[in-house]
Each structure stands twice: as structure tokens, then as C-alpha cells.
Amino acid sequence: MVDIDDAPQQIAEKIRGGRTALGIEFGSTRIKAVLIDDTYRTIASGDYQWASHLEDGLWTYSLDEVWKGLQSAYASMANDVYNAYGERLTSIGHIGFSAMMHGYLAFDKAGELLVPFRTWQNTNTHEAHEKLSELFQYNIPERWSVAHLYQAVLNGEEHVDKVDYITTLAGYVHWKLTGKKVLGVGDASGMFPIDPATKTYETEFLDRFDALDEIAGQPWKIEDLLPVPLVAGTPAGELTAEGAKLLDPTGTLQPGIVLAPPEGDAGTGMVATNSVRVRTGNVSAGTSIFAMVVLEHKLERLHPEVDLVTTPAGDLAGMSHANNFTSDLNAWVRMFSEFAEAIGHPVDAGTLFGTLFRAAISDKADKNAGGLLNYCFYSGEFLAGLPEGRPVLARGPESHFTLANLMRAQLFSAFSPVKIGMDVMTKDEGVQIDSLVGHGGIFTTPKVAQKILAAAFDTPIKVMATAAEGGAWGMAVLADYLWHAPCPLDEYLDTRVFADAQSTTEEPDAQDVEGFEDFFARFQRGLSIEKAAIEAIGLETK
């Protein structure tokens, strides 16, 4: 999909001249490739739909599909270029890869994967989370790579003594395309704690980890297993001949292109919303959701509800991360789509989502969702103390069970888990926020999610014109930043990328805030319903 006004011949000239940057992001449900020009406009894109699956009770994606999806998304983007501008992509100015953060990709000395990729969705690492958080006095979430590694050690898994390298999904793809075992500092901060002063791993924590009884007998040290962290703007290697064929099997794309440090979806979300400056924040919503604020200083106390990660420039940020967001919502919309088809009136996705979402803020919706209670948990949720997930809709016999209230309960439910950690930062730690920007496809329906989020956080929510571009666009911007690295990242974004950006801001409505707080109190009181569902309904029940 092209988002440009220049004549095709002008864009073609930019493509031939290498005045382009490509970002490819591996999201939870889609792999997306976005090509931008030197004015940061999308000139071509392509995507590939995929989904995680359970294997031996753990969420995973196969590496074969990683490459199939990458090649498909790239080919779709390259075909977009040819159809729009008549150009074959032989070269690109810069390239960058990003992906869902955390998880566990472990390889032996021969570069062979030791166990299936364990994604951020898995919550089987609670013991490791508790022990490492206590050891460091620093929150180590269940999703983090070091938690996965340590849990494997605690479990006595056979592969542990063979581990030679661990990385994230973005780091894995980058490694295979360049031969470089590096990672953007933001993505690295979701593997092991980063010292914001040195922009690399916390040395004291590395030593404490290696001194653990279970680790001391291993044939490796943790620092030797981790990729090297790089701040944004640092050249991170070149596309090799083998890498070029992996990305573009047709052989059209030539090697030698310089790549940006591979980043996580948190970092690309910060870039895409111009939220890398201190006291700015963003809410990035997709299959999962996280709210981030760039901190003025470290938090005073250890809070399990708040992850401490960094911006792509290495500055400390607090994150409230919830594993669940749109999966349950999408399932309900699919059901309404099936109904529309069944009565002979199929509706396109845009119209269907827009109609249902607008019902949630219509006059027909009660401010507190009419007494309805919804739990959107497809997978476990640390913030809610849930080891697994079961989507649940509950109501009393006198609840106002209407379409408007159903959709309002769906949106309230989706934003409730992330509010838990955000309240810790703003209410318990007094974190100050100058601006909070919504980001992700849910914000493309004007006003709706923006209004609901403003009620959830009781703060103004800005949505920028780039909100629908997503992390792939943010990664393309980070790839372009390689040309401008002498300029600090926040200044580069302010003065070049977002200098003329358009945005809308939704102020919190007092009645909406009151309604959300009522729902949220019931949501927390009713978590026993969700826990009972976990006991009563099998994880893989068809």
C-alpha cells in the first residue's frame, strides 16, 4: 500500500539512488515489510499472516515459517515497488529488522536450534522470575530470555550444557543475514538488564548470575551467550551474499547493504510515536499491549508489575506489558462476520470493526459496560497472576446485555491488564508523563480506542497520523537513522521525521473515567472466575 504524492518517476529515481530504507517486523500475527523514502513516507509494503501454536504446551513458531514469512513479505513489497514504479529492487539504502521481544532461541556451537523457539507468550518461567528478581533486586519478567534460560537450568533440561548462543527473533534473523551476533540495545534490554550509563549489560548482575550454584557448573558464562548490544545509529553489519538469497531467493537483491541494529517491538513503537524523550510515553497495542514511559531516574522500589527496558538510544524506560489484547476481541468480530455472511449480507473488515467499535462509545452504551464482565486472556497473564488464559464473558441476570455494552466490555477488558502496571508507575512511583501516544491498528478507527484509553489512564491520549504504520515503519526510520546518527535520536525524530506530523488528542471524559474505574474494580474482584475457568477448561480443548 503506497502513501505518497510524488510522481512515480520521482520515487523510481529515489529507489535507483538508494534513498530508501526498509523495515521488516515480525509481529505476533503478521510479518510486515515497509519501504520508505527519504521523507519517511511509505512507498511500498508487503505482509504475511502467521500465528503461534502450542507445541508440548509451549507457544512457538517454526523457523521454517520465519523464513517463508520473511520471503513472502519481502516479495510482496518488492512486487509493490515494481507495479507502482517499474523498478526491480537490486539495492536498498539501509535495512533493519525488528520483532516481538523476549523469548528464547538457543543454539549450539554449530548454529543448530536446540529446542523450539519459546515466545514471549509463555509463562512457565515463574520460578526463574522470582529467584532472579530477588537476586538482582530488579524485576526480571517471565518473558525475558534470561528467565527462560534459567528456568531451563532449574528444570534440568538436557540441552542446557550445549547452549552456545541465545538471542531474540530479530537477533536471529539479523545474524543469519549478516553473520553478526548483535542486537539493538532496546531489544537486548528484554534479554538481560542494561546499565543505562554504559548502554551494555549490568556487569554486577552478570557476575551474580554466573555465581549461582546451578550456573557455576555450566560450561559457559552468561555474557558469552548474549548478543552484543548496539545503540541506534550504529552500523550493525552488511547483508551477505547468503543473506541476500535468504531474503530474496530470486537473486535480484544484491549483498553489501548496511543494516541497522535489530530492535524489539517496544523500541520501534517508541520511534513510531516519537516517544524516546524523557517523560514521553506510548501505548502500543496489538496481540499484546504495552504502555511505556521514558524515565527521569530509576524507580525507587522493585515492582514486579513494571519492566525496566531501554529506548533504542539506551535510555531507561518503564513498561507495563500485558500478554493479551486483541485476540479475544478479534474472535468476537469474526463471529459477527460469520453471522453477516450467514444472513447473506457479508461486511468488509473495516466496516465491521468500525461499526462494532463505534457502538462501544455510542449513547446506547452504559458508562460501566452495563455490568458485563469480560476477560480477554488467551494466554497466561503475569499482571493478573494467571499461569494460563481462558477467554471468559460473564454477566449477571440483570446486566444490560446489549451490543453496545458487549463491545464496551471488550475494549475495557483489553485495556484493563496494562492499567495495573501503569497505575504502579504513576500512582505508586509518581512517574510524570508529558505526553502519551496511542499506536497500533486499533487506533485507526477514529476516536474509539483513543477515548477508551483516555478513560483507562485518566490522561490525554494523542494519536498521530503514523499510528497505523506500526513497528515496521518505525524500524525503517531506525534504518534511515544510520545516515543521521551524529544527531541525537530524539532530536532526529523531532526535527526530521515528525516535524510536520499531524495528530489528534482525546481528553478523558469524567463519566468515562468513572465508568472504567467501576468496570476495573469488578474486573479485579472477579479474577476468581478466570482462575476457575483455567481449572475447568482444558488448555487445548477443541
Coordinates of C-alpha atoms in Angstrom, one line a residue:
M1 CA 0.0 0.0 0.0
V2 CA 1.5 3.3 -1.1
D3 CA 1.2 6.5 0.8
I4 CA 2.8 9.1 -1.4
D5 CA 2.0 12.1 -3.6
D6 CA 5.2 12.4 -5.7
A7 CA 5.1 11.3 -9.3
P8 CA 6.1 7.6 -9.8
Q9 CA 9.2 8.7 -11.8
Q10 CA 10.4 10.7 -8.8
I11 CA 10.0 7.8 -6.5
A12 CA 11.7 5.5 -9.0
E13 CA 14.7 7.8 -9.0
K14 CA 14.9 7.6 -5.3
I15 CA 14.8 3.8 -5.4
R16 CA 17.6 3.7 -8.0
G17 CA 19.6 6.1 -6.0
G18 CA 19.3 4.2 -2.7
R19 CA 17.4 6.9 -1.0
T20 CA 15.2 4.4 0.8
A21 CA 15.1 2.4 4.0
L22 CA 13.4 -0.9 4.6
G23 CA 12.0 -2.1 7.9
I24 CA 10.7 -5.6 8.4
E25 CA 8.9 -6.5 11.7
F26 CA 7.9 -10.0 12.9
G27 CA 4.8 -9.3 14.9
S28 CA 2.7 -11.9 16.7
T29 CA 0.1 -12.2 13.8
R30 CA 1.8 -10.6 10.9
I31 CA 5.3 -10.1 9.3
K32 CA 5.3 -6.7 7.6
A33 CA 7.8 -5.1 5.3
V34 CA 7.7 -1.3 4.8
L35 CA 9.9 0.6 2.4
I36 CA 10.2 4.4 3.0
D37 CA 11.8 7.2 1.1
D38 CA 14.0 10.0 2.4
T39 CA 10.9 11.9 3.5
Y40 CA 9.7 9.0 5.7
R41 CA 6.7 8.2 3.6
T42 CA 5.7 4.6 2.9
I43 CA 6.3 3.9 -0.8
A44 CA 5.7 0.2 -0.8
S45 CA 4.8 -2.6 1.7
G46 CA 4.0 -6.3 1.9
D47 CA 3.0 -8.7 4.7
Y48 CA 2.5 -12.3 5.7
Q49 CA -0.1 -13.6 8.2
W50 CA 1.0 -16.1 10.7
A51 CA 0.2 -17.3 14.2
S52 CA 1.9 -19.1 17.1
H53 CA 0.9 -22.6 18.0
L54 CA 1.3 -24.8 21.0
E55 CA 4.0 -27.5 21.0
D56 CA 4.4 -29.6 24.1
G57 CA 2.4 -27.0 26.0
L58 CA 4.6 -24.0 24.9
W59 CA 3.9 -21.3 22.4
T60 CA 6.2 -21.3 19.4
Y61 CA 6.7 -20.5 15.7
S62 CA 8.7 -22.8 13.4
L63 CA 11.9 -21.4 12.0
D64 CA 10.8 -22.7 8.6
E65 CA 7.9 -20.3 8.7
V66 CA 10.1 -17.5 9.9
W67 CA 11.9 -17.7 6.5
K68 CA 8.8 -18.4 4.5
G69 CA 7.1 -15.5 6.0
L70 CA 10.1 -13.2 5.6
Q71 CA 10.5 -14.1 1.9
S72 CA 6.7 -13.7 1.3
A73 CA 6.5 -10.3 2.9
Y74 CA 9.6 -9.1 1.1
A75 CA 8.4 -10.4 -2.2
S76 CA 5.1 -8.7 -1.8
M77 CA 6.8 -5.4 -1.0
A78 CA 9.2 -5.8 -4.0
N79 CA 6.3 -6.6 -6.2
D80 CA 4.6 -3.4 -5.0
V81 CA 7.7 -1.5 -6.0
Y82 CA 7.7 -3.0 -9.5
N83 CA 3.9 -2.5 -10.1
A84 CA 4.0 1.2 -8.8
Y85 CA 7.3 2.4 -10.2
G86 CA 8.6 -0.2 -12.7
E87 CA 11.7 -0.8 -10.7
R88 CA 13.3 -4.1 -9.7
L89 CA 14.8 -3.9 -6.2
T90 CA 18.5 -4.6 -6.6
S91 CA 19.6 -2.5 -3.7
I92 CA 18.1 -0.6 -0.7
G93 CA 19.7 2.3 1.2
H94 CA 19.6 0.6 4.6
I95 CA 17.6 -2.3 6.1
G96 CA 16.5 -3.1 9.7
F97 CA 14.7 -6.0 11.3
S98 CA 12.6 -6.0 14.4
A99 CA 10.4 -8.5 16.1
M100 CA 8.4 -9.4 19.2
M101 CA 10.8 -9.1 22.1
H102 CA 12.0 -11.6 24.7
G103 CA 11.6 -15.3 24.4
Y104 CA 14.2 -18.0 24.0
L105 CA 16.1 -19.0 20.8
A106 CA 19.1 -21.2 21.9
F107 CA 21.7 -22.5 19.5
D108 CA 24.7 -24.9 19.8
K109 CA 28.2 -24.3 18.5
A110 CA 27.1 -25.5 15.1
G111 CA 24.3 -22.9 15.0
E112 CA 21.6 -25.5 15.3
L113 CA 18.4 -24.7 17.3
L114 CA 18.4 -26.8 20.5
V115 CA 14.7 -26.5 21.4
P116 CA 11.7 -25.0 19.6
F117 CA 11.5 -21.2 19.8
R118 CA 9.9 -20.2 23.1
T119 CA 8.0 -17.0 22.6
W120 CA 7.1 -14.2 25.0
Q121 CA 3.7 -15.7 25.4
N122 CA 5.0 -18.5 27.6
T123 CA 4.6 -18.1 31.4
N124 CA 6.3 -21.3 32.5
T125 CA 9.2 -19.4 34.0
H126 CA 7.7 -18.1 37.2
E127 CA 10.2 -19.8 39.4
A128 CA 13.1 -18.2 37.5
H129 CA 11.3 -14.8 37.5
E130 CA 11.0 -14.9 41.3
K131 CA 14.6 -16.1 42.0
L132 CA 16.3 -13.7 39.6
S133 CA 14.2 -10.7 40.6
E134 CA 15.2 -11.4 44.2
L135 CA 18.9 -12.0 43.3
F136 CA 19.2 -8.7 41.3
Q137 CA 16.5 -6.7 43.2
Y138 CA 15.5 -5.8 39.7
N139 CA 12.3 -7.1 38.0
I140 CA 13.1 -10.0 35.7
P141 CA 9.8 -10.7 33.9
E142 CA 8.8 -14.2 33.0
R143 CA 9.1 -13.3 29.3
W144 CA 12.8 -12.3 29.4
S145 CA 15.4 -14.5 27.8
V146 CA 17.5 -14.9 30.9
A147 CA 14.4 -16.2 32.7
H148 CA 13.8 -18.8 30.0
L149 CA 17.5 -19.8 30.2
Y150 CA 17.5 -20.1 34.0
Q151 CA 14.2 -22.0 34.1
A152 CA 15.7 -24.5 31.6
V153 CA 18.6 -24.9 34.1
L154 CA 16.3 -25.3 37.0
N155 CA 14.3 -27.9 35.1
G156 CA 17.4 -29.8 34.3
E157 CA 16.8 -29.7 30.6
E158 CA 19.2 -31.8 28.6
H159 CA 20.1 -29.1 26.1
V160 CA 21.4 -26.5 28.6
D161 CA 25.1 -27.6 28.6
K162 CA 25.1 -27.4 24.8
V163 CA 24.0 -23.7 24.6
D164 CA 26.5 -21.5 22.8
Y165 CA 24.3 -18.5 21.8
I166 CA 20.9 -17.2 22.8
T167 CA 19.1 -14.3 21.0
T168 CA 15.7 -12.9 20.2
L169 CA 13.8 -13.4 16.9
A170 CA 15.0 -10.1 15.5
G171 CA 18.6 -11.0 16.5
Y172 CA 18.3 -14.5 14.9
V173 CA 17.2 -13.1 11.5
H174 CA 19.9 -10.4 11.6
W175 CA 22.5 -13.0 12.5
K176 CA 21.6 -15.2 9.6
L177 CA 21.6 -12.3 7.1
T178 CA 24.8 -10.6 8.3
G179 CA 26.7 -13.2 10.3
K180 CA 26.8 -10.6 13.2
K181 CA 25.7 -11.7 16.7
V182 CA 24.4 -8.2 17.8
L183 CA 21.2 -6.7 19.0
G184 CA 19.7 -3.2 19.4
V185 CA 20.1 -2.1 23.0
G186 CA 16.3 -1.9 23.4
D187 CA 15.8 -5.5 22.4
A188 CA 18.8 -6.6 24.4
S189 CA 17.2 -5.0 27.5
G190 CA 14.5 -7.6 27.3
M191 CA 17.1 -10.4 27.4
F192 CA 19.1 -9.2 30.4
P193 CA 19.2 -5.9 32.4
I194 CA 21.0 -3.0 30.7
D195 CA 23.0 -0.3 32.5
P196 CA 21.7 3.0 31.0
A197 CA 25.1 4.6 31.8
T198 CA 27.2 2.2 29.8
K199 CA 24.5 1.0 27.3
T200 CA 25.5 -2.6 27.9
Y201 CA 24.6 -5.4 30.3
E202 CA 24.8 -4.7 34.0
T203 CA 28.2 -6.1 35.0
E204 CA 27.3 -6.8 38.6
F205 CA 24.2 -8.8 37.5
L206 CA 26.2 -10.9 35.1
D207 CA 28.6 -11.8 37.9
R208 CA 25.8 -12.6 40.3
F209 CA 24.1 -14.8 37.7
D210 CA 27.3 -16.7 37.0
A211 CA 27.9 -17.3 40.7
L212 CA 24.6 -19.1 41.2
D213 CA 25.2 -22.7 42.3
E214 CA 23.1 -24.0 39.3
I215 CA 25.1 -21.8 36.9
A216 CA 28.6 -22.2 38.2
G217 CA 28.9 -25.8 37.0
Q218 CA 27.8 -24.9 33.4
P219 CA 30.4 -24.9 30.6
W220 CA 29.5 -21.3 29.7
K221 CA 29.2 -17.8 31.2
I222 CA 26.1 -15.8 30.6
E223 CA 27.9 -12.8 28.9
D224 CA 29.4 -15.2 26.3
L225 CA 25.9 -16.4 25.3
L226 CA 24.3 -13.0 24.8
P227 CA 24.4 -10.8 21.6
V228 CA 26.4 -7.6 21.7
P229 CA 24.1 -4.6 22.4
L230 CA 24.3 -1.6 20.0
V231 CA 22.7 1.8 20.3
A232 CA 20.6 3.1 17.4
G233 CA 22.6 4.6 14.6
T234 CA 25.4 2.1 14.9
P235 CA 26.2 0.1 11.7
A236 CA 25.4 -3.5 12.5
G237 CA 26.9 -5.4 9.6
E238 CA 26.3 -5.9 5.9
L239 CA 23.9 -8.1 4.0
T240 CA 26.0 -11.1 3.0
A241 CA 25.6 -13.0 -0.3
E242 CA 23.9 -15.9 1.6
G243 CA 21.8 -13.4 3.5
A244 CA 20.6 -11.7 0.3
K245 CA 19.5 -15.1 -1.1
L246 CA 17.7 -15.8 2.2
L247 CA 15.8 -12.5 2.0
D248 CA 15.2 -12.6 -1.8
P249 CA 15.6 -16.1 -3.3
T250 CA 15.2 -14.6 -6.8
G251 CA 18.7 -13.2 -6.6
T252 CA 17.6 -9.7 -7.6
L253 CA 18.6 -8.1 -4.3
Q254 CA 22.4 -7.6 -4.1
P255 CA 24.6 -8.0 -1.0
G256 CA 26.5 -5.3 0.8
I257 CA 23.6 -3.3 2.2
V258 CA 24.4 -1.9 5.7
L259 CA 21.9 -3.0 8.3
A260 CA 20.7 -1.2 11.5
P261 CA 20.9 -2.9 14.9
P262 CA 17.9 -5.3 15.1
E263 CA 15.3 -3.9 17.6
G264 CA 12.3 -5.1 19.5
D265 CA 8.7 -4.1 19.0
A266 CA 8.9 -1.8 22.1
G267 CA 11.7 0.2 20.5
T268 CA 10.0 0.5 17.1
G269 CA 6.8 1.5 18.9
M270 CA 8.7 4.3 20.7
V271 CA 10.2 5.5 17.4
A272 CA 6.9 5.4 15.5
T273 CA 5.2 7.5 18.2
N274 CA 8.1 9.9 18.8
S275 CA 8.3 8.8 22.4
V276 CA 12.0 8.4 23.1
R277 CA 12.4 11.6 25.0
V278 CA 12.3 11.6 28.9
R279 CA 8.7 11.9 30.3
T280 CA 7.2 10.9 27.0
G281 CA 5.3 7.6 26.6
N282 CA 3.4 5.4 24.2
V283 CA 0.8 2.6 24.3
S284 CA 1.5 0.0 21.6
A285 CA -1.5 -2.3 21.1
G286 CA -1.7 -5.5 19.1
T287 CA -1.9 -9.1 20.1
S288 CA -0.2 -8.0 23.3
I289 CA -0.2 -4.4 24.7
F290 CA 2.4 -2.4 26.5
A291 CA 2.5 1.1 27.9
M292 CA 5.9 2.7 28.2
V293 CA 7.3 5.9 29.8
V294 CA 10.9 7.1 29.4
L295 CA 12.0 7.6 33.0
E296 CA 13.9 10.6 34.5
H297 CA 15.5 8.2 37.0
K298 CA 15.4 4.6 38.2
L299 CA 12.3 3.6 40.2
E300 CA 12.7 3.7 44.0
R301 CA 11.5 0.1 44.6
L302 CA 11.3 -3.2 42.9
H303 CA 7.9 -3.6 41.2
P304 CA 7.1 -7.0 39.6
E305 CA 4.4 -5.2 37.5
V306 CA 6.9 -2.9 35.8
D307 CA 9.6 -4.0 33.3
L308 CA 12.6 -1.8 33.0
V309 CA 13.9 -1.7 29.4
T310 CA 15.6 0.9 27.3
T311 CA 14.9 3.1 24.3
P312 CA 16.8 2.3 21.1
A313 CA 19.2 5.0 22.3
G314 CA 19.8 3.2 25.6
D315 CA 17.7 5.4 28.0
L316 CA 15.8 3.7 30.8
A317 CA 12.0 3.2 30.3
G318 CA 9.3 1.7 32.5
M319 CA 7.0 -0.7 30.8
S320 CA 3.7 -2.2 31.8
H321 CA 3.3 -5.3 29.5
A322 CA 0.2 -7.4 29.1
N323 CA 0.3 -10.6 27.1
N324 CA -3.3 -10.3 25.9
F325 CA -5.0 -7.7 23.9
T326 CA -6.8 -8.2 20.6
S327 CA -7.1 -12.0 20.3
D328 CA -10.5 -12.2 22.1
L329 CA -11.7 -9.0 20.5
N330 CA -10.9 -10.4 17.0
A331 CA -12.7 -13.7 17.8
W332 CA -15.9 -11.8 18.6
V333 CA -15.6 -9.7 15.4
R334 CA -15.1 -12.9 13.4
M335 CA -18.3 -14.3 14.9
F336 CA -20.2 -11.2 13.8
S337 CA -18.7 -11.6 10.4
E338 CA -19.9 -15.2 10.2
F339 CA -23.4 -14.0 11.1
A340 CA -23.4 -11.4 8.4
E341 CA -22.4 -14.0 5.9
A342 CA -25.0 -16.4 7.2
I343 CA -27.8 -13.9 6.5
G344 CA -26.5 -13.1 3.1
H345 CA -25.0 -9.7 3.9
P346 CA -21.2 -10.1 4.2
V347 CA -19.4 -7.0 5.5
D348 CA -15.8 -6.0 4.9
A349 CA -13.5 -6.0 7.9
G350 CA -13.1 -2.2 8.0
T351 CA -16.8 -1.6 8.1
L352 CA -17.4 -4.3 10.6
F353 CA -14.7 -3.2 13.0
G354 CA -15.7 0.4 12.7
T355 CA -19.4 -0.3 13.3
L356 CA -18.8 -2.5 16.4
F357 CA -16.2 -0.2 17.9
R358 CA -18.3 2.9 17.5
A359 CA -21.1 1.1 19.3
A360 CA -18.9 1.0 22.4
I361 CA -18.9 4.8 22.7
S362 CA -22.4 5.4 21.5
D363 CA -25.2 6.7 23.6
K364 CA -26.6 3.2 23.8
A365 CA -23.6 2.0 25.9
D366 CA -23.7 2.3 29.7
K367 CA -20.6 4.0 31.0
N368 CA -19.6 1.0 33.0
A369 CA -20.5 -1.5 30.2
G370 CA -23.8 -2.3 31.8
G371 CA -22.5 -4.8 34.4
L372 CA -20.9 -7.0 31.8
L373 CA -17.5 -8.5 32.7
N374 CA -15.0 -9.8 30.2
Y375 CA -11.7 -11.5 30.4
C376 CA -9.6 -11.4 27.2
F377 CA -7.0 -13.9 28.4
Y378 CA -5.9 -16.3 25.6
S379 CA -2.6 -16.9 27.3
G380 CA -1.2 -16.5 30.9
E381 CA -1.0 -13.0 32.3
F382 CA 1.6 -12.2 34.9
L383 CA -0.1 -8.8 35.8
A384 CA -3.2 -10.7 36.8
G385 CA -1.5 -13.6 38.4
L386 CA -2.7 -16.1 35.8
P387 CA -0.4 -19.0 34.7
E388 CA -2.7 -19.7 31.6
G389 CA -5.6 -18.0 29.9
R390 CA -9.2 -18.7 29.1
P391 CA -11.4 -16.1 27.4
V392 CA -14.5 -15.6 29.5
L393 CA -17.6 -13.4 29.2
A394 CA -19.6 -13.2 32.4
R395 CA -22.8 -11.3 33.4
G396 CA -25.5 -11.2 36.0
P397 CA -29.1 -11.8 35.1
E398 CA -29.9 -8.1 35.4
S399 CA -26.9 -6.9 33.4
H400 CA -27.7 -4.8 30.3
F401 CA -26.6 -7.3 27.7
T402 CA -26.6 -5.2 24.6
L403 CA -24.3 -5.0 21.6
A404 CA -23.0 -1.6 22.7
N405 CA -22.2 -2.9 26.2
L406 CA -20.6 -6.1 24.9
M407 CA -18.2 -4.1 22.7
R408 CA -17.5 -1.6 25.5
A409 CA -16.8 -4.5 27.9
Q410 CA -14.5 -6.0 25.2
L411 CA -12.5 -2.8 24.9
F412 CA -12.5 -2.1 28.7
S413 CA -11.2 -5.7 29.3
A414 CA -8.5 -5.3 26.7
F415 CA -7.1 -2.2 28.4
S416 CA -7.5 -3.5 32.0
P417 CA -4.4 -5.7 32.4
V418 CA -2.0 -3.0 31.2
K419 CA -3.6 -0.5 33.6
I420 CA -2.3 -2.5 36.6
G421 CA 1.4 -1.7 35.8
M422 CA 0.7 1.8 34.6
D423 CA -1.0 2.6 38.0
V424 CA 2.1 1.4 39.8
M425 CA 4.3 3.8 37.9
T426 CA 2.0 6.9 38.0
K427 CA 0.4 6.4 41.4
D428 CA 3.0 4.5 43.5
E429 CA 6.2 5.9 42.0
G430 CA 4.9 9.3 40.9
V431 CA 6.2 9.0 37.3
Q432 CA 5.5 12.1 35.4
I433 CA 4.2 12.0 31.8
D434 CA 4.2 14.9 29.4
S435 CA 2.6 13.1 26.6
L436 CA 1.2 9.6 25.9
V437 CA 0.7 8.4 22.3
G438 CA -1.5 5.5 21.1
H439 CA -0.1 3.3 18.5
G440 CA -1.3 0.2 16.6
G441 CA -4.1 -0.8 14.3
I442 CA -6.8 -0.5 16.9
F443 CA -6.4 3.3 16.8
T444 CA -7.2 3.5 13.1
T445 CA -10.9 3.6 13.9
P446 CA -11.2 7.3 14.8
K447 CA -11.7 8.3 18.4
V448 CA -12.9 4.9 19.8
A449 CA -9.8 3.2 21.3
Q450 CA -8.4 6.6 22.0
K451 CA -11.4 7.6 24.1
I452 CA -11.4 4.3 26.0
L453 CA -7.7 4.5 26.7
A454 CA -8.0 8.1 27.9
A455 CA -10.6 6.8 30.4
A456 CA -8.4 3.9 31.5
F457 CA -5.4 6.0 32.3
D458 CA -7.3 9.3 33.1
T459 CA -4.9 11.2 30.8
P460 CA -5.0 12.8 27.4
I461 CA -4.2 10.3 24.6
K462 CA -2.6 11.5 21.3
V463 CA -2.8 9.6 18.1
M464 CA -0.5 10.5 15.3
A465 CA -1.1 10.2 11.6
T466 CA 1.5 7.4 11.6
A467 CA -0.4 5.3 14.2
A468 CA -1.3 2.7 11.6
E469 CA 2.2 2.4 10.2
G470 CA 3.3 0.2 13.0
G471 CA 6.7 -1.2 14.0
A472 CA 7.9 -2.0 10.5
W473 CA 7.7 1.7 9.7
G474 CA 9.4 2.6 13.0
M475 CA 12.2 0.1 12.1
A476 CA 12.5 1.7 8.6
V477 CA 13.0 5.0 10.4
L478 CA 15.7 3.5 12.6
A479 CA 17.4 2.1 9.4
D480 CA 17.3 5.6 7.9
Y481 CA 18.8 7.0 11.1
L482 CA 22.1 5.4 10.2
W483 CA 22.6 8.4 7.9
H484 CA 21.9 10.9 10.7
A485 CA 23.5 9.2 13.7
P486 CA 25.6 12.3 14.8
C487 CA 22.2 13.9 15.7
P488 CA 20.7 12.5 19.0
L489 CA 17.8 10.2 18.2
D490 CA 15.2 12.4 20.0
E491 CA 16.3 15.5 18.0
Y492 CA 16.3 13.5 14.7
L493 CA 12.7 12.4 15.3
D494 CA 11.6 15.9 16.3
T495 CA 13.3 17.9 13.6
R496 CA 13.2 15.5 10.6
V497 CA 10.7 12.6 11.0
F498 CA 7.8 14.3 12.9
A499 CA 8.4 18.0 12.1
D500 CA 5.1 18.3 10.3
A501 CA 3.3 15.3 11.8
Q502 CA -0.5 15.6 12.3
S503 CA -2.2 14.3 15.4
T504 CA -5.4 14.3 17.3
T505 CA -5.8 14.3 21.1
E506 CA -8.7 12.9 23.1
E507 CA -9.1 14.3 26.6
P508 CA -10.5 12.0 29.3
D509 CA -14.3 12.3 29.9
A510 CA -15.2 12.3 33.6
Q511 CA -18.1 9.9 33.2
D512 CA -16.0 7.6 31.1
V513 CA -13.3 7.6 33.7
E514 CA -15.8 6.8 36.4
G515 CA -17.3 4.0 34.3
F516 CA -13.9 2.5 33.6
E517 CA -13.0 2.6 37.3
D518 CA -16.2 0.8 38.1
F519 CA -15.5 -1.9 35.5
F520 CA -11.9 -2.2 36.6
A521 CA -12.8 -2.8 40.2
R522 CA -15.2 -5.5 39.1
F523 CA -12.6 -6.9 36.8
Q524 CA -10.1 -7.3 39.7
R525 CA -12.7 -8.7 42.1
G526 CA -13.9 -11.2 39.5
L527 CA -10.5 -12.7 38.7
S528 CA -11.5 -15.8 40.6
I529 CA -13.9 -16.5 37.7
E530 CA -10.9 -16.6 35.4
K531 CA -9.0 -18.9 37.7
A532 CA -11.9 -21.3 37.9
A533 CA -12.1 -21.3 34.1
I534 CA -8.5 -22.3 34.0
E535 CA -9.3 -25.3 36.3
A536 CA -12.4 -26.3 34.4
I537 CA -11.5 -25.8 30.8
G538 CA -8.5 -27.7 29.2
L539 CA -5.9 -25.5 27.5
E540 CA -6.2 -27.4 24.2
T541 CA -9.9 -28.3 24.4
K542 CA -11.5 -28.1 21.0

